[in-house]
Every structure is written in C-alpha cells, then in structure tokens.
PDB file of C-alpha atoms in Angstrom:
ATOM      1  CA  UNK A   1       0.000   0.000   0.000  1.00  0.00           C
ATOM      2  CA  UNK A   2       1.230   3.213  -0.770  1.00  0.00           C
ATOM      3  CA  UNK A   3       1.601   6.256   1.944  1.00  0.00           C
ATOM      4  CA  UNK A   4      -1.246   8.165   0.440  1.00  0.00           C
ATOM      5  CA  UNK A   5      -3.384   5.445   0.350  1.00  0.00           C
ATOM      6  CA  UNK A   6      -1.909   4.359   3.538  1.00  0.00           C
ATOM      7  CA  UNK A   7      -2.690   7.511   5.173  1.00  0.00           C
ATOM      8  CA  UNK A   8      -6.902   7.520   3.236  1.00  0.00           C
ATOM      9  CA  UNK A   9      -7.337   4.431   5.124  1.00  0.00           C
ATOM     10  CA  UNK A  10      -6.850   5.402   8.331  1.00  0.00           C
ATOM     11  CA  UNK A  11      -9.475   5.601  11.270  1.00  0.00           C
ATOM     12  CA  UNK A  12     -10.794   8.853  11.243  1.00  0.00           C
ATOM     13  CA  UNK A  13      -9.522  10.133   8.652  1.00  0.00           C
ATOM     14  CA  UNK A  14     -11.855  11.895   5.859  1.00  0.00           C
ATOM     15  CA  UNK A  15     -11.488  12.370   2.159  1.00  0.00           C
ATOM     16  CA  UNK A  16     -14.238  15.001   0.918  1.00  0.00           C
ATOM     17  CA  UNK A  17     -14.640  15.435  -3.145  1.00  0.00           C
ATOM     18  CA  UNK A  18     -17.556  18.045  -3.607  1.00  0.00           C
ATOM     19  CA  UNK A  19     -17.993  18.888  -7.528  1.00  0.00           C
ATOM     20  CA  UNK A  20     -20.172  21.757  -8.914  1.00  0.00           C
ATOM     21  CA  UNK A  21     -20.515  22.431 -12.352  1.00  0.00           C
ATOM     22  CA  UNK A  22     -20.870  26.026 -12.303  1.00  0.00           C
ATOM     23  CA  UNK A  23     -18.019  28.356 -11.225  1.00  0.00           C
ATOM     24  CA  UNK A  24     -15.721  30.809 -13.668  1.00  0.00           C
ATOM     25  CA  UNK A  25     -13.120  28.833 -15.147  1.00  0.00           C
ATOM     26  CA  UNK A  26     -14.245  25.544 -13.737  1.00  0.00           C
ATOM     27  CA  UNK A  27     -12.429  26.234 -10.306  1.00  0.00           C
ATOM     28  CA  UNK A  28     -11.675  24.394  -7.716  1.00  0.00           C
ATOM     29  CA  UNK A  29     -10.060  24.444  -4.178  1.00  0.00           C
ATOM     30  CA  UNK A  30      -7.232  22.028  -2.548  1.00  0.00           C
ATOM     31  CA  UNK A  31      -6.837  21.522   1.282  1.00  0.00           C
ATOM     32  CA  UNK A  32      -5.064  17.578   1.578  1.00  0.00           C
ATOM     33  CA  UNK A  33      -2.700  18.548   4.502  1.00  0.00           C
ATOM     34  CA  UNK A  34      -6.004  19.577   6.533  1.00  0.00           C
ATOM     35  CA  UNK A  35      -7.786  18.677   9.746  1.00  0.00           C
ATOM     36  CA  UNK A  36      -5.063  18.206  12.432  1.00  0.00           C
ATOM     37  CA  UNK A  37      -2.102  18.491  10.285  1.00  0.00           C
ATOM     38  CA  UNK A  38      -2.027  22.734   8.510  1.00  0.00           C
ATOM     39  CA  UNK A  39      -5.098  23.584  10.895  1.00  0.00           C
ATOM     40  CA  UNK A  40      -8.072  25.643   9.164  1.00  0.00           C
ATOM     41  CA  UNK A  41      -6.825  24.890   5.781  1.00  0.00           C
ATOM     42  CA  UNK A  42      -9.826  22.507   4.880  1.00  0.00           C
ATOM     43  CA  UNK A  43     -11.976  25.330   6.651  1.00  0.00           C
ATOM     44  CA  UNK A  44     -10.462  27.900   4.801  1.00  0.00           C
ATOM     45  CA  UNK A  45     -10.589  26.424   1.260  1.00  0.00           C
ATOM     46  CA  UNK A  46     -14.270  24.536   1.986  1.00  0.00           C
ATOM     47  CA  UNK A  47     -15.544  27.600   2.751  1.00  0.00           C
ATOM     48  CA  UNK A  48     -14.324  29.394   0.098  1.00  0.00           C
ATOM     49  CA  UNK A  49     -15.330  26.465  -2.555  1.00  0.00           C
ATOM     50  CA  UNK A  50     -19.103  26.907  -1.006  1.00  0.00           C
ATOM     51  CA  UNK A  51     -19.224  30.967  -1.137  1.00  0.00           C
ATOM     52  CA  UNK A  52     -17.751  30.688  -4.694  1.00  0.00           C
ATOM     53  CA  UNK A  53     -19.796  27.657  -6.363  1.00  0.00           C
ATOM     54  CA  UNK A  54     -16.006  25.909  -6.860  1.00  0.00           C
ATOM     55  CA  UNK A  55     -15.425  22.275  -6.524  1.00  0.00           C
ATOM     56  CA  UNK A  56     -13.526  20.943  -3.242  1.00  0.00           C
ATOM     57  CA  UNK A  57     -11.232  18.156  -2.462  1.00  0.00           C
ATOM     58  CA  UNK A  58      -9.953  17.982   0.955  1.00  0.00           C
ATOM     59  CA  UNK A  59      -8.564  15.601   3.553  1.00  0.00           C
ATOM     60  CA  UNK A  60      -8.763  15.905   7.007  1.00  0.00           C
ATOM     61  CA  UNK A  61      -6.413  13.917   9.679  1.00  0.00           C
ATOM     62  CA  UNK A  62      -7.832  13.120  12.919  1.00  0.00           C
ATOM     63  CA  UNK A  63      -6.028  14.326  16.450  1.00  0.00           C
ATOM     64  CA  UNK A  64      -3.617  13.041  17.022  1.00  0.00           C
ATOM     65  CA  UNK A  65      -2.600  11.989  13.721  1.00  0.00           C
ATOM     66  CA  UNK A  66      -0.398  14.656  12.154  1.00  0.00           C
ATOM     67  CA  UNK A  67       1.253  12.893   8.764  1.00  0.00           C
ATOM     68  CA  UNK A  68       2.553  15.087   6.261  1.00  0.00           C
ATOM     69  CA  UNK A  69       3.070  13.541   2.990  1.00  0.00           C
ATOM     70  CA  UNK A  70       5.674  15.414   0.177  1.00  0.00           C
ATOM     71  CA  UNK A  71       2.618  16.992  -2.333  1.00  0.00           C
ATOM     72  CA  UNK A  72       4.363  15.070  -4.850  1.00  0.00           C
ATOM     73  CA  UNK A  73       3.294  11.766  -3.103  1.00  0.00           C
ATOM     74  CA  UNK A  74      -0.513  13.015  -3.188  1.00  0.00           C
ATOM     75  CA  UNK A  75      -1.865  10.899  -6.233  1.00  0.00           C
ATOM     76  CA  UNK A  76      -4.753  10.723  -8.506  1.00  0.00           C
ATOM     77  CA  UNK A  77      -3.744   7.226  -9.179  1.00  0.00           C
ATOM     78  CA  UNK A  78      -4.616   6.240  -5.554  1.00  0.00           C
ATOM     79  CA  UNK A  79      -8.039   7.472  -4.961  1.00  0.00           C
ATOM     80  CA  UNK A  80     -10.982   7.408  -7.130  1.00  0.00           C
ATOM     81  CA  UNK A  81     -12.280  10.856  -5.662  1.00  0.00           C
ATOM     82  CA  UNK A  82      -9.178  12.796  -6.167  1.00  0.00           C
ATOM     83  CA  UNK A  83      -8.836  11.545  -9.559  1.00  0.00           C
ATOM     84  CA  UNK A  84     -12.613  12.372 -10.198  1.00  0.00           C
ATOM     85  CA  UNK A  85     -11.760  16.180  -8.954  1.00  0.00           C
ATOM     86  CA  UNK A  86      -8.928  16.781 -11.027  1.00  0.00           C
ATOM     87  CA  UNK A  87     -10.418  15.421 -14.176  1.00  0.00           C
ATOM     88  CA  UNK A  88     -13.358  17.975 -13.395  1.00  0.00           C
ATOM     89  CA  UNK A  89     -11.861  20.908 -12.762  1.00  0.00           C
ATOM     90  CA  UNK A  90      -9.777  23.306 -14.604  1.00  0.00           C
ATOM     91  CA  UNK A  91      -7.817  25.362 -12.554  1.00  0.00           C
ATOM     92  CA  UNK A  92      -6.967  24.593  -8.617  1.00  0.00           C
ATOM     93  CA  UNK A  93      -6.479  26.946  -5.821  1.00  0.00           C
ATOM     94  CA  UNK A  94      -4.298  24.755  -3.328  1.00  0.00           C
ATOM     95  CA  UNK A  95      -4.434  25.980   0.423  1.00  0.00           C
ATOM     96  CA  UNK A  96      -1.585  24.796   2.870  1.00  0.00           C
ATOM     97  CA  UNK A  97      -0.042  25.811   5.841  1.00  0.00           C
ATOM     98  CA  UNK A  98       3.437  26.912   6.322  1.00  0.00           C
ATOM     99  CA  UNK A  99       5.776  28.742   9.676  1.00  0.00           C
ATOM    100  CA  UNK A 100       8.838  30.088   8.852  1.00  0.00           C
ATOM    101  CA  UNK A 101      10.506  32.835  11.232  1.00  0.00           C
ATOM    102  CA  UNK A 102      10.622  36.228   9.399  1.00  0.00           C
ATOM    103  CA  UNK A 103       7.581  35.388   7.371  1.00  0.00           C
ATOM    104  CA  UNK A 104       4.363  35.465   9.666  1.00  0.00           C
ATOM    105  CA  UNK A 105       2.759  38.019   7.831  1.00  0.00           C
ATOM    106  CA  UNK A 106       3.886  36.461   3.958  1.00  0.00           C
ATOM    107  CA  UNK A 107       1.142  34.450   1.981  1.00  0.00           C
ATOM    108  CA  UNK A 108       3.458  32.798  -0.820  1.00  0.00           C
ATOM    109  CA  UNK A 109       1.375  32.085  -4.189  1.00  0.00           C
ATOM    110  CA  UNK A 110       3.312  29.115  -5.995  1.00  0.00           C
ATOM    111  CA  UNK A 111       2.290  26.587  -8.397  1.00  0.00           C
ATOM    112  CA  UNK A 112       2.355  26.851 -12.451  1.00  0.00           C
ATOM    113  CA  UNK A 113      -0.228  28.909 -13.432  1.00  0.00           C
ATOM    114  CA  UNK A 114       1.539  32.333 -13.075  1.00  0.00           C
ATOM    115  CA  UNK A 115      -1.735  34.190 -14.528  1.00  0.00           C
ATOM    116  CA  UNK A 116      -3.873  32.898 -11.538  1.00  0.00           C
ATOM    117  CA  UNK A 117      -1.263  33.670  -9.085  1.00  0.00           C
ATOM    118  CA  UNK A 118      -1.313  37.456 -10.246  1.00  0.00           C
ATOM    119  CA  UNK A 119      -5.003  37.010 -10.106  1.00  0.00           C
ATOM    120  CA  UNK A 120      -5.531  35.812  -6.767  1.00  0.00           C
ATOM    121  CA  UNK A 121      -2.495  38.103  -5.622  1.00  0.00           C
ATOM    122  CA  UNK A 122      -4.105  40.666  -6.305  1.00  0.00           C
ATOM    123  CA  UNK A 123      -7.726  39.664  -4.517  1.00  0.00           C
ATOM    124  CA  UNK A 124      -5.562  39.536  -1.440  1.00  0.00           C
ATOM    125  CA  UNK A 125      -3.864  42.202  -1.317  1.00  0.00           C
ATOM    126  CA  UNK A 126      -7.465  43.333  -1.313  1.00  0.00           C
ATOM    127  CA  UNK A 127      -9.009  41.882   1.363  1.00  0.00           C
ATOM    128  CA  UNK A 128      -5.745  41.595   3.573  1.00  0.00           C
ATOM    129  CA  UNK A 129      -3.905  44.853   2.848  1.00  0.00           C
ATOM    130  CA  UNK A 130      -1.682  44.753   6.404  1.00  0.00           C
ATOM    131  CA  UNK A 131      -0.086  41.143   4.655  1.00  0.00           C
ATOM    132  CA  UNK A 132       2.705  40.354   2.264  1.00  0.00           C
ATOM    133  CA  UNK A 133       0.910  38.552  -0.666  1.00  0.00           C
ATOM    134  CA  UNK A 134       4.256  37.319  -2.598  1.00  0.00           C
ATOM    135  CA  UNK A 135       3.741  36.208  -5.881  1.00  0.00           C
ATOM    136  CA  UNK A 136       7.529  36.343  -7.432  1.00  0.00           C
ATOM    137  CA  UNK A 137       8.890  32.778  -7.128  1.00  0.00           C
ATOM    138  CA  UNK A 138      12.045  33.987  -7.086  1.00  0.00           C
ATOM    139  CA  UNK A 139      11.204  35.025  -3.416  1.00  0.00           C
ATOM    140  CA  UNK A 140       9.341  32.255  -2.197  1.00  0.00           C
ATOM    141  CA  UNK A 141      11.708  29.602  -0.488  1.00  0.00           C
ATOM    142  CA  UNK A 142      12.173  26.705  -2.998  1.00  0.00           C
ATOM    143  CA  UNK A 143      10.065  23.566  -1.001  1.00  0.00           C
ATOM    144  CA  UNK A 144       7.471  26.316  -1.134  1.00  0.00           C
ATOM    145  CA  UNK A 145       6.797  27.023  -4.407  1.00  0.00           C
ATOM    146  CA  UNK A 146       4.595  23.880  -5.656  1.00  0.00           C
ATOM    147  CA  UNK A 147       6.539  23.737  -9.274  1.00  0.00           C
ATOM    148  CA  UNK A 148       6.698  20.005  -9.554  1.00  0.00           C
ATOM    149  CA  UNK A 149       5.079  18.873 -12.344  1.00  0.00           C
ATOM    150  CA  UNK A 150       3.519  15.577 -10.006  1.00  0.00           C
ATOM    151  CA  UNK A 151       2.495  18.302  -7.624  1.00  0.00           C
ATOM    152  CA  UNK A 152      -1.626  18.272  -7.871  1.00  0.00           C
ATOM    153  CA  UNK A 153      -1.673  21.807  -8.016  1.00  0.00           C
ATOM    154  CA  UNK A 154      -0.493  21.555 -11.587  1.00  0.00           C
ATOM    155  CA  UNK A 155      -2.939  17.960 -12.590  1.00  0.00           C
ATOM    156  CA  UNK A 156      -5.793  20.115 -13.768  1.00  0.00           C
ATOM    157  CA  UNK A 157      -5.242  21.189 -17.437  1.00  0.00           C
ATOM    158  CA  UNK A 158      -4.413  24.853 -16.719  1.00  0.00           C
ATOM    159  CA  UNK A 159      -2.499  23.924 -13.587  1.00  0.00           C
ATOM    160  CA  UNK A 160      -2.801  26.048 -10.494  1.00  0.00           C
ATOM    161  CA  UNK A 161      -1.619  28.190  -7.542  1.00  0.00           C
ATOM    162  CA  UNK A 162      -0.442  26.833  -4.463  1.00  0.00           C
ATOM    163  CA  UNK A 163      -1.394  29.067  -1.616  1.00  0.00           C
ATOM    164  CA  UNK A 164       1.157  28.730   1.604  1.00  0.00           C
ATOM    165  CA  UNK A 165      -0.834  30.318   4.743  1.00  0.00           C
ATOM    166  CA  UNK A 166       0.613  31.330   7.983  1.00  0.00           C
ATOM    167  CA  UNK A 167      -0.109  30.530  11.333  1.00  0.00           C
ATOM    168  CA  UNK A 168      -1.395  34.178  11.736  1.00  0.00           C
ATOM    169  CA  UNK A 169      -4.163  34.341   8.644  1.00  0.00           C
ATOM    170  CA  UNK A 170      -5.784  31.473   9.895  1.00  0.00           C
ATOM    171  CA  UNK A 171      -6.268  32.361  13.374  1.00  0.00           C
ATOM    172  CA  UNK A 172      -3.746  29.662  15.157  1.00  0.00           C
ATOM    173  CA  UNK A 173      -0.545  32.212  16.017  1.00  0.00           C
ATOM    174  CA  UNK A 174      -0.355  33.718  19.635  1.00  0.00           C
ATOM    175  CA  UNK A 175      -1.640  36.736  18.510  1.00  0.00           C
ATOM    176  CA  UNK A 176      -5.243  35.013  18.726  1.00  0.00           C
ATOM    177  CA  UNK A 177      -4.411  33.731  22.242  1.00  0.00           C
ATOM    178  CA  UNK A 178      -7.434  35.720  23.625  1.00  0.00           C
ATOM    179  CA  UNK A 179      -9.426  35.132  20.200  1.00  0.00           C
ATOM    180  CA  UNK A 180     -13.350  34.019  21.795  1.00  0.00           C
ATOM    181  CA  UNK A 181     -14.816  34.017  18.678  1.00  0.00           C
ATOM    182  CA  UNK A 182     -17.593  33.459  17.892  1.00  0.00           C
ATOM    183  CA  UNK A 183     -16.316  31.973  14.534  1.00  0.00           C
ATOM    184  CA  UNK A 184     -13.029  32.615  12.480  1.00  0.00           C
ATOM    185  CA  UNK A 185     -11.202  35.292  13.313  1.00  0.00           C
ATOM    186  CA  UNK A 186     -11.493  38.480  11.409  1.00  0.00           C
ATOM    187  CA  UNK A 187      -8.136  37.613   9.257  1.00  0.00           C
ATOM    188  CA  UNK A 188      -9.592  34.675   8.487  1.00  0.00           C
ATOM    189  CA  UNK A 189     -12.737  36.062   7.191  1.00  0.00           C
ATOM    190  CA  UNK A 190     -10.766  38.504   5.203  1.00  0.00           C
ATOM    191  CA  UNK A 191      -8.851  35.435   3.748  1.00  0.00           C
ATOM    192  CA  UNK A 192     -11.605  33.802   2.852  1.00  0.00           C
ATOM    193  CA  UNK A 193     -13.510  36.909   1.356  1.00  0.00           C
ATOM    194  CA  UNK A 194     -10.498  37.404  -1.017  1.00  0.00           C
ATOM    195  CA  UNK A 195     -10.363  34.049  -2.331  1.00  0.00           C
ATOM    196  CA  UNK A 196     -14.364  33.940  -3.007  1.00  0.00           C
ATOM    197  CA  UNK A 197     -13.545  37.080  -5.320  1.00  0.00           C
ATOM    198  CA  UNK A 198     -10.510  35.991  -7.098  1.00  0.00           C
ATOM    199  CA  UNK A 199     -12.392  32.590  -7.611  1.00  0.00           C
ATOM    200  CA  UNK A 200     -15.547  34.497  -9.048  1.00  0.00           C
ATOM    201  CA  UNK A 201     -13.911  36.649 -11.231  1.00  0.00           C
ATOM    202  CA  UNK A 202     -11.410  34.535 -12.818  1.00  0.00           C
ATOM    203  CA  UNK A 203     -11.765  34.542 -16.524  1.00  0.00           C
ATOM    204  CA  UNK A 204     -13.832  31.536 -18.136  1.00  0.00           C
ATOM    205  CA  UNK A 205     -11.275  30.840 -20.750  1.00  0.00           C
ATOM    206  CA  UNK A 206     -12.049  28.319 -23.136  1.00  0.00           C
ATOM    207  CA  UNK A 207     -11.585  24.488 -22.155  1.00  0.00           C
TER     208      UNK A 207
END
C-alpha cells in the first residue's frame, strides 16, 4: 500500500470530493494537509469552494494523527475521488499551511499557473492589505513554491496556484491567544472573502 493510500485508510480520517458544475473557469479548491495536520486549511478552502460555487477536495487527519506527505506523493492514481476532482476541474487553488521565522505576515502564491497567481495576488492584497501577498517565485523559499510537475496543483489542465498560509491568517498564532470568537477570526474572514472574489472573477477561458 502506498503512503497516500496508507494515510486515506486510516481511522478517522476523511477524504471530501464536492464537484459543482458552475463556477468561472471551472475552479476548484485544494486543502489535503487539513484537519489536524495545517489547521483551518480545509476550513479555509471549503468555505471558500461553497461561497464561490467551486469544486472541493480535501482531507482531514484526525487528532492526534499529524502525517505530512511530500505533495508530490498526493496521487490521482490512488483514490478514485481525487482523480474524479482533477479530471473535473480546470484550474486549482491549493491551500496549505506553512511557519517560517521572518515570514508570519507572507502568503506565498506558488504553483504553475503564473496568470492565476497574479489574479488571486491581487484579490488579497485586497481583502488583507496589512499582509505580504508574494507572488515572485524567485522570493518564495524553494520547497514552497509547488513547481513540480507531479504536484496536484499543476494535474488540472491549466495547472494552479499553491497558496502557503501562515499561522497568523488562519487564526492559530499567539496573537489570537485571547481570540473568543464566535467563529473565524477576522483575518480569516478577510482570507476567505479574497479568495471567493478571485475565484468568481477569474476569466472563463475556453476548455
């Protein structure tokens, strides 16, 4: 058994494929590292699948369980619902986690399609104006920047953009230590409003 099928199989663990027909572009959103692993990520790019009318592939791990398997290692061949997503949608919008000191406030925009980057980029500079949105890969930290061609980001036909969130924009850095909600926290909202827009407004180019 391989580790991504390895890792589908376990207790507790969910795989979630939601397709809808309708959104620009035939869009959809990523979150495979989610649940326990890069918290809010499947929160963050469910939500913003729903608001937009995108499709939605996620997987959540259970607590404990915290397995992070290379992107690379994250195959269509292995599950019939991942496979099902990518041949459905277009475009992706990936949504992962990252922490790297110096770069709490950065959201780093990888992945192949450059166009969509730009796109999104500029959506969240929008809605998040007090962040770095980084969209030059020659800034963004090698592991980071979702270029491999087995990388599901880039499956769909016109690839993707791999979305690296800190702790901070999803509402799990210290600075939410007194955070009572209710809901997400205000960042995270913002977040969330910029990707419904980019998603919305992206170009239907022809398929």
């Amino acid at each position: 058994m391989t580790e991504f099928a390895a890792i589908l199989s376990t207790p507790g663990v969910q795989e979630v494929c939601v397709l809808r027909p309708h959104t620009p572009g035939r869009l959809g959103f990523m979150a495979y590292h989610g649940g326990n692993l890069e918290l809010q990520t499947d929160v963050i790019a469910a939500a913003a699948a729903e608001r937009s009318g995108a499709s939605y592939y996620g997987v959540l791990q259970p607590v404990p369980m915290r397995e992070h398997l290379p992107s690379i290692k994250v195959r269509p061949a292995e599950s019939e619902r991942l496979a099902a997503f990518i041949e459905h949608v277009d475009v992706v919008i990936t949504i992962h986690g990252f922490g790297r000191r110096g770069m709490f406030s950065a959201l780093l925009l990888g992945g192949n399609n450059r166009p969509l980057a730009h796109h999104v980029g500029g959506a969240l500079q929008r809605a998040l104006p007090a962040y770095d949105i980084v969209t030059d890969l020659e800034t963004i930290p090698k592991k980071l920047r979702g270029l491999h061609i087995d990388n599901p980001v880039n499956l769909p036909r016109q690839a993707g953009v791999q979305i690296e969130l800190p702790p901070r924009v999803r509402g799990s850095s210290p600075m939410w230590w007194d955070w009572e909600g209710p809901g997400l926290t205000p960042h995270t909202i913002s977040l969330i409003d910029g990707l419904v827009e980019a998603a919305t407004t992206w170009p239907n180019e022809p398929r």
